[in-house]
């Protein structure tokens, strides 16, 4: 009786250890380890309109890849492309005026419904 109980516990422990890796990885997304490819523009920057934006520089999102956003005076949130974020990193929580190439991207949910529009600024230049 005691041997059967010990054998059952050993088998249960082996089963749990063997499946733990699969259980803990369930639901995890494939997160890119680099910042490349997270914001892929559809048009070359030279074809995009140039706009001037004034607003508050904010850091949004969480690690490992937060975004720099300019909350414009008109309420529009302008996401700054990753390669340009270094320009504004020291201006967090300050008002700035930048000029850059504007692009919009429609966000779509898994079921095909629209989740709104995200505005991007590329090739920015700090004006003030």
mmCIF file of N, CA and C in Angstrom:
data_model
loop_
_atom_site.group_PDB
_atom_site.id
_atom_site.type_symbol
_atom_site.label_atom_id
_atom_site.label_comp_id
_atom_site.label_asym_id
_atom_site.label_seq_id
_atom_site.Cartn_x
_atom_site.Cartn_y
_atom_site.Cartn_z
ATOM 1 N N UNK A 1 0.829 -1.193 0.000
ATOM 2 C CA UNK A 1 0.000 0.000 0.000
ATOM 3 C C UNK A 1 0.872 1.255 0.000
ATOM 4 N N UNK A 2 1.898 1.245 0.876
ATOM 5 C CA UNK A 2 2.788 2.403 0.974
ATOM 6 C C UNK A 2 3.599 2.579 -0.312
ATOM 7 N N UNK A 3 4.042 1.451 -0.914
ATOM 8 C CA UNK A 3 4.818 1.519 -2.157
ATOM 9 C C UNK A 3 3.967 2.092 -3.288
ATOM 10 N N UNK A 4 2.707 1.734 -3.335
ATOM 11 C CA UNK A 4 1.805 2.241 -4.365
ATOM 12 C C UNK A 4 1.603 3.742 -4.207
ATOM 13 N N UNK A 5 1.483 4.180 -2.992
ATOM 14 C CA UNK A 5 1.297 5.614 -2.728
ATOM 15 C C UNK A 5 2.544 6.411 -3.137
ATOM 16 N N UNK A 6 3.726 5.900 -2.771
ATOM 17 C CA UNK A 6 4.981 6.574 -3.141
ATOM 18 C C UNK A 6 5.138 6.589 -4.658
ATOM 19 N N UNK A 7 4.843 5.465 -5.306
ATOM 20 C CA UNK A 7 4.941 5.393 -6.761
ATOM 21 C C UNK A 7 3.990 6.391 -7.416
ATOM 22 N N UNK A 8 2.795 6.525 -6.869
ATOM 23 C CA UNK A 8 1.825 7.493 -7.394
ATOM 24 C C UNK A 8 2.319 8.922 -7.254
ATOM 25 N N UNK A 9 2.917 9.248 -6.113
ATOM 26 C CA UNK A 9 3.464 10.592 -5.903
ATOM 27 C C UNK A 9 4.627 10.876 -6.849
ATOM 28 N N UNK A 10 5.496 9.889 -7.042
ATOM 29 C CA UNK A 10 6.630 10.066 -7.960
ATOM 30 C C UNK A 10 6.125 10.280 -9.381
ATOM 31 N N UNK A 11 5.176 9.489 -9.814
ATOM 32 C CA UNK A 11 4.626 9.646 -11.164
ATOM 33 C C UNK A 11 3.937 11.002 -11.330
ATOM 34 N N UNK A 12 3.223 11.439 -10.307
ATOM 35 C CA UNK A 12 2.567 12.752 -10.372
ATOM 36 C C UNK A 12 3.601 13.866 -10.462
ATOM 37 N N UNK A 13 4.689 13.746 -9.699
ATOM 38 C CA UNK A 13 5.746 14.765 -9.736
ATOM 39 C C UNK A 13 6.417 14.797 -11.103
ATOM 40 N N UNK A 14 6.700 13.632 -11.668
ATOM 41 C CA UNK A 14 7.322 13.569 -12.997
ATOM 42 C C UNK A 14 6.387 14.169 -14.038
ATOM 43 N N UNK A 15 5.113 13.852 -13.958
ATOM 44 C CA UNK A 15 4.146 14.402 -14.905
ATOM 45 C C UNK A 15 4.080 15.922 -14.802
ATOM 46 N N UNK A 16 4.024 16.432 -13.568
ATOM 47 C CA UNK A 16 3.947 17.885 -13.366
ATOM 48 C C UNK A 16 5.197 18.582 -13.878
ATOM 49 N N UNK A 17 6.360 18.019 -13.611
ATOM 50 C CA UNK A 17 7.610 18.638 -14.082
ATOM 51 C C UNK A 17 7.701 18.592 -15.600
ATOM 52 N N UNK A 18 7.215 17.519 -16.187
ATOM 53 C CA UNK A 18 7.281 17.393 -17.644
ATOM 54 C C UNK A 18 6.352 18.341 -18.372
ATOM 55 N N UNK A 19 5.230 18.693 -17.757
ATOM 56 C CA UNK A 19 4.271 19.572 -18.427
ATOM 57 C C UNK A 19 4.377 21.018 -17.982
ATOM 58 N N UNK A 20 5.167 21.300 -16.954
ATOM 59 C CA UNK A 20 5.242 22.669 -16.423
ATOM 60 C C UNK A 20 5.736 23.651 -17.473
ATOM 61 N N UNK A 21 6.711 23.260 -18.268
ATOM 62 C CA UNK A 21 7.224 24.163 -19.304
ATOM 63 C C UNK A 21 6.155 24.534 -20.308
ATOM 64 N N UNK A 22 5.334 23.582 -20.689
ATOM 65 C CA UNK A 22 4.278 23.860 -21.654
ATOM 66 C C UNK A 22 3.163 24.696 -21.047
ATOM 67 N N UNK A 23 2.832 24.439 -19.785
ATOM 68 C CA UNK A 23 1.763 25.185 -19.125
ATOM 69 C C UNK A 23 2.161 26.641 -18.959
ATOM 70 N N UNK A 24 3.406 26.888 -18.541
ATOM 71 C CA UNK A 24 3.839 28.257 -18.297
ATOM 72 C C UNK A 24 4.016 29.045 -19.588
ATOM 73 N N UNK A 25 4.222 28.374 -20.695
ATOM 74 C CA UNK A 25 4.398 29.099 -21.951
ATOM 75 C C UNK A 25 3.074 29.330 -22.671
ATOM 76 N N UNK A 26 1.991 28.780 -22.162
ATOM 77 C CA UNK A 26 0.701 28.972 -22.818
ATOM 78 C C UNK A 26 0.287 30.435 -22.755
ATOM 79 N N UNK A 27 -0.167 30.957 -23.864
ATOM 80 C CA UNK A 27 -0.665 32.321 -23.900
ATOM 81 C C UNK A 27 0.404 33.376 -24.114
ATOM 82 N N UNK A 28 1.661 32.995 -24.157
ATOM 83 C CA UNK A 28 2.710 33.989 -24.374
ATOM 84 C C UNK A 28 2.765 34.351 -25.845
ATOM 85 N N UNK A 29 2.999 35.622 -26.088
ATOM 86 C CA UNK A 29 3.110 36.102 -27.457
ATOM 87 C C UNK A 29 4.566 36.065 -27.884
ATOM 88 N N UNK A 30 4.773 35.999 -29.177
ATOM 89 C CA UNK A 30 6.122 36.117 -29.703
ATOM 90 C C UNK A 30 6.469 37.586 -29.741
ATOM 91 N N UNK A 31 7.248 38.035 -28.769
ATOM 92 C CA UNK A 31 7.630 39.440 -28.668
ATOM 93 C C UNK A 31 8.978 39.614 -29.336
ATOM 94 N N UNK A 32 9.090 40.542 -30.273
ATOM 95 C CA UNK A 32 10.381 40.742 -30.915
ATOM 96 C C UNK A 32 11.403 41.246 -29.906
ATOM 97 N N UNK A 33 12.630 40.735 -30.026
ATOM 98 C CA UNK A 33 13.675 41.151 -29.104
ATOM 99 C C UNK A 33 14.318 42.460 -29.534
ATOM 100 N N UNK A 34 14.106 42.855 -30.760
ATOM 101 C CA UNK A 34 14.657 44.118 -31.230
ATOM 102 C C UNK A 34 13.522 45.085 -31.499
ATOM 103 N N UNK A 35 13.872 46.326 -31.702
ATOM 104 C CA UNK A 35 12.865 47.346 -31.945
ATOM 105 C C UNK A 35 12.516 47.442 -33.427
ATOM 106 N N UNK A 36 13.235 46.728 -34.262
ATOM 107 C CA UNK A 36 12.969 46.802 -35.687
ATOM 108 C C UNK A 36 11.640 46.138 -36.012
ATOM 109 N N UNK A 37 10.935 46.712 -36.945
ATOM 110 C CA UNK A 37 9.725 46.093 -37.437
ATOM 111 C C UNK A 37 8.479 46.352 -36.625
ATOM 112 N N UNK A 38 8.553 47.127 -35.555
ATOM 113 C CA UNK A 38 7.359 47.370 -34.761
ATOM 114 C C UNK A 38 6.458 48.419 -35.385
ATOM 115 N N UNK A 39 7.045 49.380 -36.060
ATOM 116 C CA UNK A 39 6.272 50.394 -36.761
ATOM 117 C C UNK A 39 6.726 50.355 -38.213
ATOM 118 N N UNK A 40 5.966 49.669 -39.020
ATOM 119 C CA UNK A 40 6.358 49.524 -40.412
ATOM 120 C C UNK A 40 5.504 50.446 -41.260
ATOM 121 N N UNK A 41 6.093 51.502 -41.811
ATOM 122 C CA UNK A 41 5.316 52.413 -42.641
ATOM 123 C C UNK A 41 4.970 51.769 -43.971
ATOM 124 N N UNK A 42 3.829 52.168 -44.517
ATOM 125 C CA UNK A 42 3.421 51.639 -45.807
ATOM 126 C C UNK A 42 3.949 52.481 -46.955
ATOM 127 N N UNK A 43 4.223 53.750 -46.698
ATOM 128 C CA UNK A 43 4.708 54.646 -47.738
ATOM 129 C C UNK A 43 6.118 55.099 -47.408
ATOM 130 N N UNK A 44 6.925 55.390 -48.429
ATOM 131 C CA UNK A 44 8.221 56.010 -48.150
ATOM 132 C C UNK A 44 8.002 57.393 -47.537
ATOM 133 N N UNK A 45 8.913 57.824 -46.673
ATOM 134 C CA UNK A 45 8.751 59.095 -45.960
ATOM 135 C C UNK A 45 8.668 60.274 -46.913
ATOM 136 N N UNK A 46 9.313 60.188 -48.057
ATOM 137 C CA UNK A 46 9.301 61.330 -48.978
ATOM 138 C C UNK A 46 7.906 61.591 -49.544
ATOM 139 N N UNK A 47 7.022 60.579 -49.537
ATOM 140 C CA UNK A 47 5.670 60.739 -50.068
ATOM 141 C C UNK A 47 4.661 61.209 -49.021
ATOM 142 N N UNK A 48 5.083 61.325 -47.771
ATOM 143 C CA UNK A 48 4.164 61.692 -46.693
ATOM 144 C C UNK A 48 4.132 63.205 -46.506
ATOM 145 N N UNK A 49 2.977 63.750 -46.068
ATOM 146 C CA UNK A 49 2.892 65.194 -45.828
ATOM 147 C C UNK A 49 3.687 65.597 -44.579
ATOM 148 N N UNK A 50 4.260 66.792 -44.614
ATOM 149 C CA UNK A 50 4.989 67.328 -43.467
ATOM 150 C C UNK A 50 4.036 68.165 -42.623
ATOM 151 N N UNK A 51 4.051 67.938 -41.305
ATOM 152 C CA UNK A 51 3.188 68.679 -40.391
ATOM 153 C C UNK A 51 4.022 69.216 -39.232
ATOM 154 N N UNK A 52 3.481 70.241 -38.590
ATOM 155 C CA UNK A 52 4.082 70.794 -37.383
ATOM 156 C C UNK A 52 3.137 70.489 -36.224
ATOM 157 N N UNK A 53 3.683 69.933 -35.140
ATOM 158 C CA UNK A 53 2.870 69.517 -33.997
ATOM 159 C C UNK A 53 3.436 70.145 -32.728
ATOM 160 N N UNK A 54 2.546 70.736 -31.920
ATOM 161 C CA UNK A 54 2.924 71.280 -30.616
ATOM 162 C C UNK A 54 2.145 70.537 -29.547
ATOM 163 N N UNK A 55 2.858 70.070 -28.519
ATOM 164 C CA UNK A 55 2.177 69.360 -27.445
ATOM 165 C C UNK A 55 3.134 68.872 -26.383
ATOM 166 N N UNK A 56 2.605 68.059 -25.476
ATOM 167 C CA UNK A 56 3.343 67.530 -24.338
ATOM 168 C C UNK A 56 3.973 66.190 -24.703
ATOM 169 N N UNK A 57 5.263 66.036 -24.417
ATOM 170 C CA UNK A 57 5.970 64.780 -24.688
ATOM 171 C C UNK A 57 5.724 63.828 -23.521
ATOM 172 N N UNK A 58 5.237 62.622 -23.850
ATOM 173 C CA UNK A 58 4.936 61.631 -22.813
ATOM 174 C C UNK A 58 5.531 60.283 -23.183
ATOM 175 N N UNK A 59 5.804 59.488 -22.168
ATOM 176 C CA UNK A 59 6.248 58.117 -22.348
ATOM 177 C C UNK A 59 5.048 57.224 -22.063
ATOM 178 N N UNK A 60 4.645 56.383 -23.019
ATOM 179 C CA UNK A 60 3.489 55.502 -22.832
ATOM 180 C C UNK A 60 3.900 54.055 -23.074
ATOM 181 N N UNK A 61 3.114 53.150 -22.535
ATOM 182 C CA UNK A 61 3.424 51.738 -22.682
ATOM 183 C C UNK A 61 4.289 51.264 -21.540
ATOM 184 N N UNK A 62 4.798 50.064 -21.675
ATOM 185 C CA UNK A 62 5.635 49.501 -20.626
ATOM 186 C C UNK A 62 6.870 48.873 -21.248
ATOM 187 N N UNK A 63 7.802 48.541 -20.393
ATOM 188 C CA UNK A 63 9.034 47.919 -20.876
ATOM 189 C C UNK A 63 8.713 46.586 -21.504
ATOM 190 N N UNK A 64 9.459 46.109 -22.419
ATOM 191 C CA UNK A 64 10.770 46.585 -22.812
ATOM 192 C C UNK A 64 10.754 47.669 -23.883
ATOM 193 N N UNK A 65 9.611 47.941 -24.476
ATOM 194 C CA UNK A 65 9.584 48.894 -25.588
ATOM 195 C C UNK A 65 8.507 49.959 -25.419
ATOM 196 N N UNK A 66 8.693 50.908 -24.513
ATOM 197 C CA UNK A 66 7.700 51.981 -24.391
ATOM 198 C C UNK A 66 7.778 52.920 -25.590
ATOM 199 N N UNK A 67 6.740 53.721 -25.782
ATOM 200 C CA UNK A 67 6.688 54.668 -26.893
ATOM 201 C C UNK A 67 6.754 56.093 -26.375
ATOM 202 N N UNK A 68 7.328 56.969 -27.191
ATOM 203 C CA UNK A 68 7.271 58.403 -26.934
ATOM 204 C C UNK A 68 6.100 58.935 -27.752
ATOM 205 N N UNK A 69 5.224 59.698 -27.092
ATOM 206 C CA UNK A 69 4.035 60.251 -27.731
ATOM 207 C C UNK A 69 3.999 61.744 -27.472
ATOM 208 N N UNK A 70 3.570 62.496 -28.478
ATOM 209 C CA UNK A 70 3.296 63.915 -28.275
ATOM 210 C C UNK A 70 1.785 64.061 -28.215
ATOM 211 N N UNK A 71 1.286 64.516 -27.064
ATOM 212 C CA UNK A 71 -0.142 64.793 -26.909
ATOM 213 C C UNK A 71 -0.362 66.223 -27.378
ATOM 214 N N UNK A 72 -0.869 66.357 -28.591
ATOM 215 C CA UNK A 72 -1.020 67.675 -29.208
ATOM 216 C C UNK A 72 -2.137 68.469 -28.546
ATOM 217 N N UNK A 73 -2.086 69.783 -28.752
ATOM 218 C CA UNK A 73 -3.079 70.682 -28.165
ATOM 219 C C UNK A 73 -4.497 70.380 -28.652
ATOM 220 N N UNK A 74 -4.627 69.815 -29.858
ATOM 221 C CA UNK A 74 -5.951 69.502 -30.399
ATOM 222 C C UNK A 74 -6.456 68.117 -29.969
ATOM 223 N N UNK A 75 -5.708 67.438 -29.069
ATOM 224 C CA UNK A 75 -6.139 66.146 -28.548
ATOM 225 C C UNK A 75 -5.616 64.938 -29.294
ATOM 226 N N UNK A 76 -4.923 65.142 -30.391
ATOM 227 C CA UNK A 76 -4.392 64.025 -31.174
ATOM 228 C C UNK A 76 -3.111 63.514 -30.514
ATOM 229 N N UNK A 77 -2.979 62.183 -30.447
ATOM 230 C CA UNK A 77 -1.769 61.551 -29.915
ATOM 231 C C UNK A 77 -0.871 61.177 -31.092
ATOM 232 N N UNK A 78 0.329 61.724 -31.133
ATOM 233 C CA UNK A 78 1.278 61.452 -32.204
ATOM 234 C C UNK A 78 2.376 60.540 -31.680
ATOM 235 N N UNK A 79 2.423 59.309 -32.186
ATOM 236 C CA UNK A 79 3.467 58.354 -31.807
ATOM 237 C C UNK A 79 4.713 58.654 -32.634
ATOM 238 N N UNK A 80 5.852 58.691 -31.958
ATOM 239 C CA UNK A 80 7.116 58.996 -32.617
ATOM 240 C C UNK A 80 7.780 57.680 -33.005
ATOM 241 N N UNK A 81 8.259 57.595 -34.234
ATOM 242 C CA UNK A 81 8.930 56.384 -34.697
ATOM 243 C C UNK A 81 10.125 56.071 -33.811
ATOM 244 N N UNK A 82 10.430 54.809 -33.637
ATOM 245 C CA UNK A 82 11.483 54.368 -32.715
ATOM 246 C C UNK A 82 12.837 55.016 -32.996
ATOM 247 N N UNK A 83 13.219 55.130 -34.250
ATOM 248 C CA UNK A 83 14.538 55.690 -34.546
ATOM 249 C C UNK A 83 14.618 57.181 -34.235
ATOM 250 N N UNK A 84 13.490 57.863 -34.079
ATOM 251 C CA UNK A 84 13.480 59.295 -33.764
ATOM 252 C C UNK A 84 13.240 59.577 -32.281
ATOM 253 N N UNK A 85 12.970 58.560 -31.489
ATOM 254 C CA UNK A 85 12.607 58.781 -30.092
ATOM 255 C C UNK A 85 13.744 59.359 -29.258
ATOM 256 N N UNK A 86 14.982 59.106 -29.638
ATOM 257 C CA UNK A 86 16.123 59.641 -28.882
ATOM 258 C C UNK A 86 16.117 61.164 -28.866
ATOM 259 N N UNK A 87 15.600 61.762 -29.918
ATOM 260 C CA UNK A 87 15.557 63.225 -30.014
ATOM 261 C C UNK A 87 14.709 63.806 -28.890
ATOM 262 N N UNK A 88 13.612 63.139 -28.542
ATOM 263 C CA UNK A 88 12.668 63.684 -27.559
ATOM 264 C C UNK A 88 12.780 63.066 -26.162
ATOM 265 N N UNK A 89 13.658 62.098 -25.973
ATOM 266 C CA UNK A 89 13.748 61.402 -24.688
ATOM 267 C C UNK A 89 14.013 62.359 -23.519
ATOM 268 N N UNK A 90 14.807 63.389 -23.723
ATOM 269 C CA UNK A 90 15.130 64.342 -22.646
ATOM 270 C C UNK A 90 14.056 65.406 -22.451
ATOM 271 N N UNK A 91 12.997 65.376 -23.252
ATOM 272 C CA UNK A 91 11.949 66.395 -23.170
ATOM 273 C C UNK A 91 10.648 65.853 -22.578
ATOM 274 N N UNK A 92 10.710 64.721 -21.866
ATOM 275 C CA UNK A 92 9.500 64.143 -21.286
ATOM 276 C C UNK A 92 8.835 65.128 -20.329
ATOM 277 N N UNK A 93 7.507 65.199 -20.421
ATOM 278 C CA UNK A 93 6.660 66.081 -19.609
ATOM 279 C C UNK A 93 6.921 67.563 -19.885
ATOM 280 N N UNK A 94 7.433 67.865 -21.069
ATOM 281 C CA UNK A 94 7.616 69.261 -21.485
ATOM 282 C C UNK A 94 6.871 69.487 -22.795
ATOM 283 N N UNK A 95 6.522 70.747 -23.029
ATOM 284 C CA UNK A 95 5.864 71.108 -24.289
ATOM 285 C C UNK A 95 6.932 71.368 -25.341
ATOM 286 N N UNK A 96 6.733 70.805 -26.514
ATOM 287 C CA UNK A 96 7.663 70.996 -27.625
ATOM 288 C C UNK A 96 6.873 71.243 -28.900
ATOM 289 N N UNK A 97 7.577 71.751 -29.887
ATOM 290 C CA UNK A 97 7.044 71.836 -31.244
ATOM 291 C C UNK A 97 8.012 71.081 -32.141
ATOM 292 N N UNK A 98 7.477 70.142 -32.891
ATOM 293 C CA UNK A 98 8.295 69.366 -33.821
ATOM 294 C C UNK A 98 7.664 69.412 -35.203
ATOM 295 N N UNK A 99 8.482 69.126 -36.168
ATOM 296 C CA UNK A 99 8.019 69.022 -37.546
ATOM 297 C C UNK A 99 8.424 67.640 -38.030
ATOM 298 N N UNK A 100 7.540 66.982 -38.761
ATOM 299 C CA UNK A 100 7.855 65.653 -39.258
ATOM 300 C C UNK A 100 6.856 65.190 -40.297
ATOM 301 N N UNK A 101 7.115 64.017 -40.809
ATOM 302 C CA UNK A 101 6.242 63.399 -41.810
ATOM 303 C C UNK A 101 5.110 62.666 -41.090
ATOM 304 N N UNK A 102 3.871 62.985 -41.458
ATOM 305 C CA UNK A 102 2.694 62.414 -40.789
ATOM 306 C C UNK A 102 2.197 61.172 -41.516
ATOM 307 N N UNK A 103 1.838 60.182 -40.719
ATOM 308 C CA UNK A 103 1.263 58.959 -41.270
ATOM 309 C C UNK A 103 0.216 58.439 -40.298
ATOM 310 N N UNK A 104 -0.863 57.887 -40.822
ATOM 311 C CA UNK A 104 -1.892 57.288 -39.970
ATOM 312 C C UNK A 104 -2.004 55.802 -40.284
ATOM 313 N N UNK A 105 -2.378 55.047 -39.267
ATOM 314 C CA UNK A 105 -2.556 53.610 -39.425
ATOM 315 C C UNK A 105 -3.850 53.223 -38.730
ATOM 316 N N UNK A 106 -4.707 52.486 -39.415
ATOM 317 C CA UNK A 106 -5.944 52.020 -38.797
ATOM 318 C C UNK A 106 -5.642 50.772 -37.983
ATOM 319 N N UNK A 107 -6.084 50.771 -36.736
ATOM 320 C CA UNK A 107 -5.911 49.613 -35.863
ATOM 321 C C UNK A 107 -7.136 48.721 -36.008
ATOM 322 N N UNK A 108 -6.906 47.433 -36.227
ATOM 323 C CA UNK A 108 -7.993 46.491 -36.476
ATOM 324 C C UNK A 108 -7.930 45.381 -35.435
ATOM 325 N N UNK A 109 -9.078 45.078 -34.833
ATOM 326 C CA UNK A 109 -9.169 43.995 -33.861
ATOM 327 C C UNK A 109 -9.142 42.644 -34.568
ATOM 328 N N UNK A 110 -8.969 41.571 -33.808
ATOM 329 C CA UNK A 110 -8.890 40.227 -34.379
ATOM 330 C C UNK A 110 -10.153 39.844 -35.136
ATOM 331 N N UNK A 111 -11.303 40.376 -34.722
ATOM 332 C CA UNK A 111 -12.549 40.034 -35.406
ATOM 333 C C UNK A 111 -12.843 40.959 -36.587
ATOM 334 N N UNK A 112 -11.893 41.833 -36.931
ATOM 335 C CA UNK A 112 -12.052 42.699 -38.096
ATOM 336 C C UNK A 112 -12.627 44.070 -37.813
ATOM 337 N N UNK A 113 -13.090 44.318 -36.585
ATOM 338 C CA UNK A 113 -13.636 45.633 -36.250
ATOM 339 C C UNK A 113 -12.516 46.649 -36.100
ATOM 340 N N UNK A 114 -12.833 47.886 -36.405
ATOM 341 C CA UNK A 114 -11.861 48.960 -36.270
ATOM 342 C C UNK A 114 -11.676 49.324 -34.800
ATOM 343 N N UNK A 115 -10.416 49.543 -34.417
ATOM 344 C CA UNK A 115 -10.106 49.947 -33.043
ATOM 345 C C UNK A 115 -9.596 51.377 -33.013
ATOM 346 N N UNK A 116 -9.810 52.112 -34.094
ATOM 347 C CA UNK A 116 -9.382 53.506 -34.141
ATOM 348 C C UNK A 116 -8.204 53.712 -35.071
ATOM 349 N N UNK A 117 -7.648 54.896 -34.977
ATOM 350 C CA UNK A 117 -6.536 55.277 -35.846
ATOM 351 C C UNK A 117 -5.366 55.705 -34.978
ATOM 352 N N UNK A 118 -4.164 55.312 -35.360
ATOM 353 C CA UNK A 118 -2.951 55.732 -34.666
ATOM 354 C C UNK A 118 -2.162 56.638 -35.608
ATOM 355 N N UNK A 119 -1.742 57.784 -35.077
ATOM 356 C CA UNK A 119 -0.982 58.765 -35.850
ATOM 357 C C UNK A 119 0.499 58.641 -35.528
ATOM 358 N N UNK A 120 1.324 58.630 -36.571
ATOM 359 C CA UNK A 120 2.775 58.528 -36.412
ATOM 360 C C UNK A 120 3.451 59.758 -36.999
ATOM 361 N N UNK A 121 4.561 60.147 -36.384
ATOM 362 C CA UNK A 121 5.444 61.171 -36.944
ATOM 363 C C UNK A 121 6.782 60.514 -37.231
ATOM 364 N N UNK A 122 7.290 60.742 -38.438
ATOM 365 C CA UNK A 122 8.572 60.180 -38.857
ATOM 366 C C UNK A 122 9.512 61.310 -39.233
ATOM 367 N N UNK A 123 10.787 61.026 -39.136
ATOM 368 C CA UNK A 123 11.826 61.983 -39.530
ATOM 369 C C UNK A 123 11.584 63.344 -38.878
ATOM 370 N N UNK A 124 11.438 63.343 -37.561
ATOM 371 C CA UNK A 124 11.088 64.581 -36.866
ATOM 372 C C UNK A 124 12.287 65.510 -36.731
ATOM 373 N N UNK A 125 11.953 66.777 -36.585
ATOM 374 C CA UNK A 125 12.947 67.827 -36.347
ATOM 375 C C UNK A 125 12.391 68.692 -35.233
ATOM 376 N N UNK A 126 13.184 68.883 -34.168
ATOM 377 C CA UNK A 126 12.765 69.687 -33.024
ATOM 378 C C UNK A 126 12.845 71.158 -33.394
ATOM 379 N N UNK A 127 11.723 71.876 -33.253
ATOM 380 C CA UNK A 127 11.685 73.304 -33.569
ATOM 381 C C UNK A 127 11.884 74.114 -32.304
ATOM 382 N N UNK A 128 11.170 73.782 -31.236
ATOM 383 C CA UNK A 128 11.360 74.464 -29.943
ATOM 384 C C UNK A 128 10.985 73.566 -28.803
#
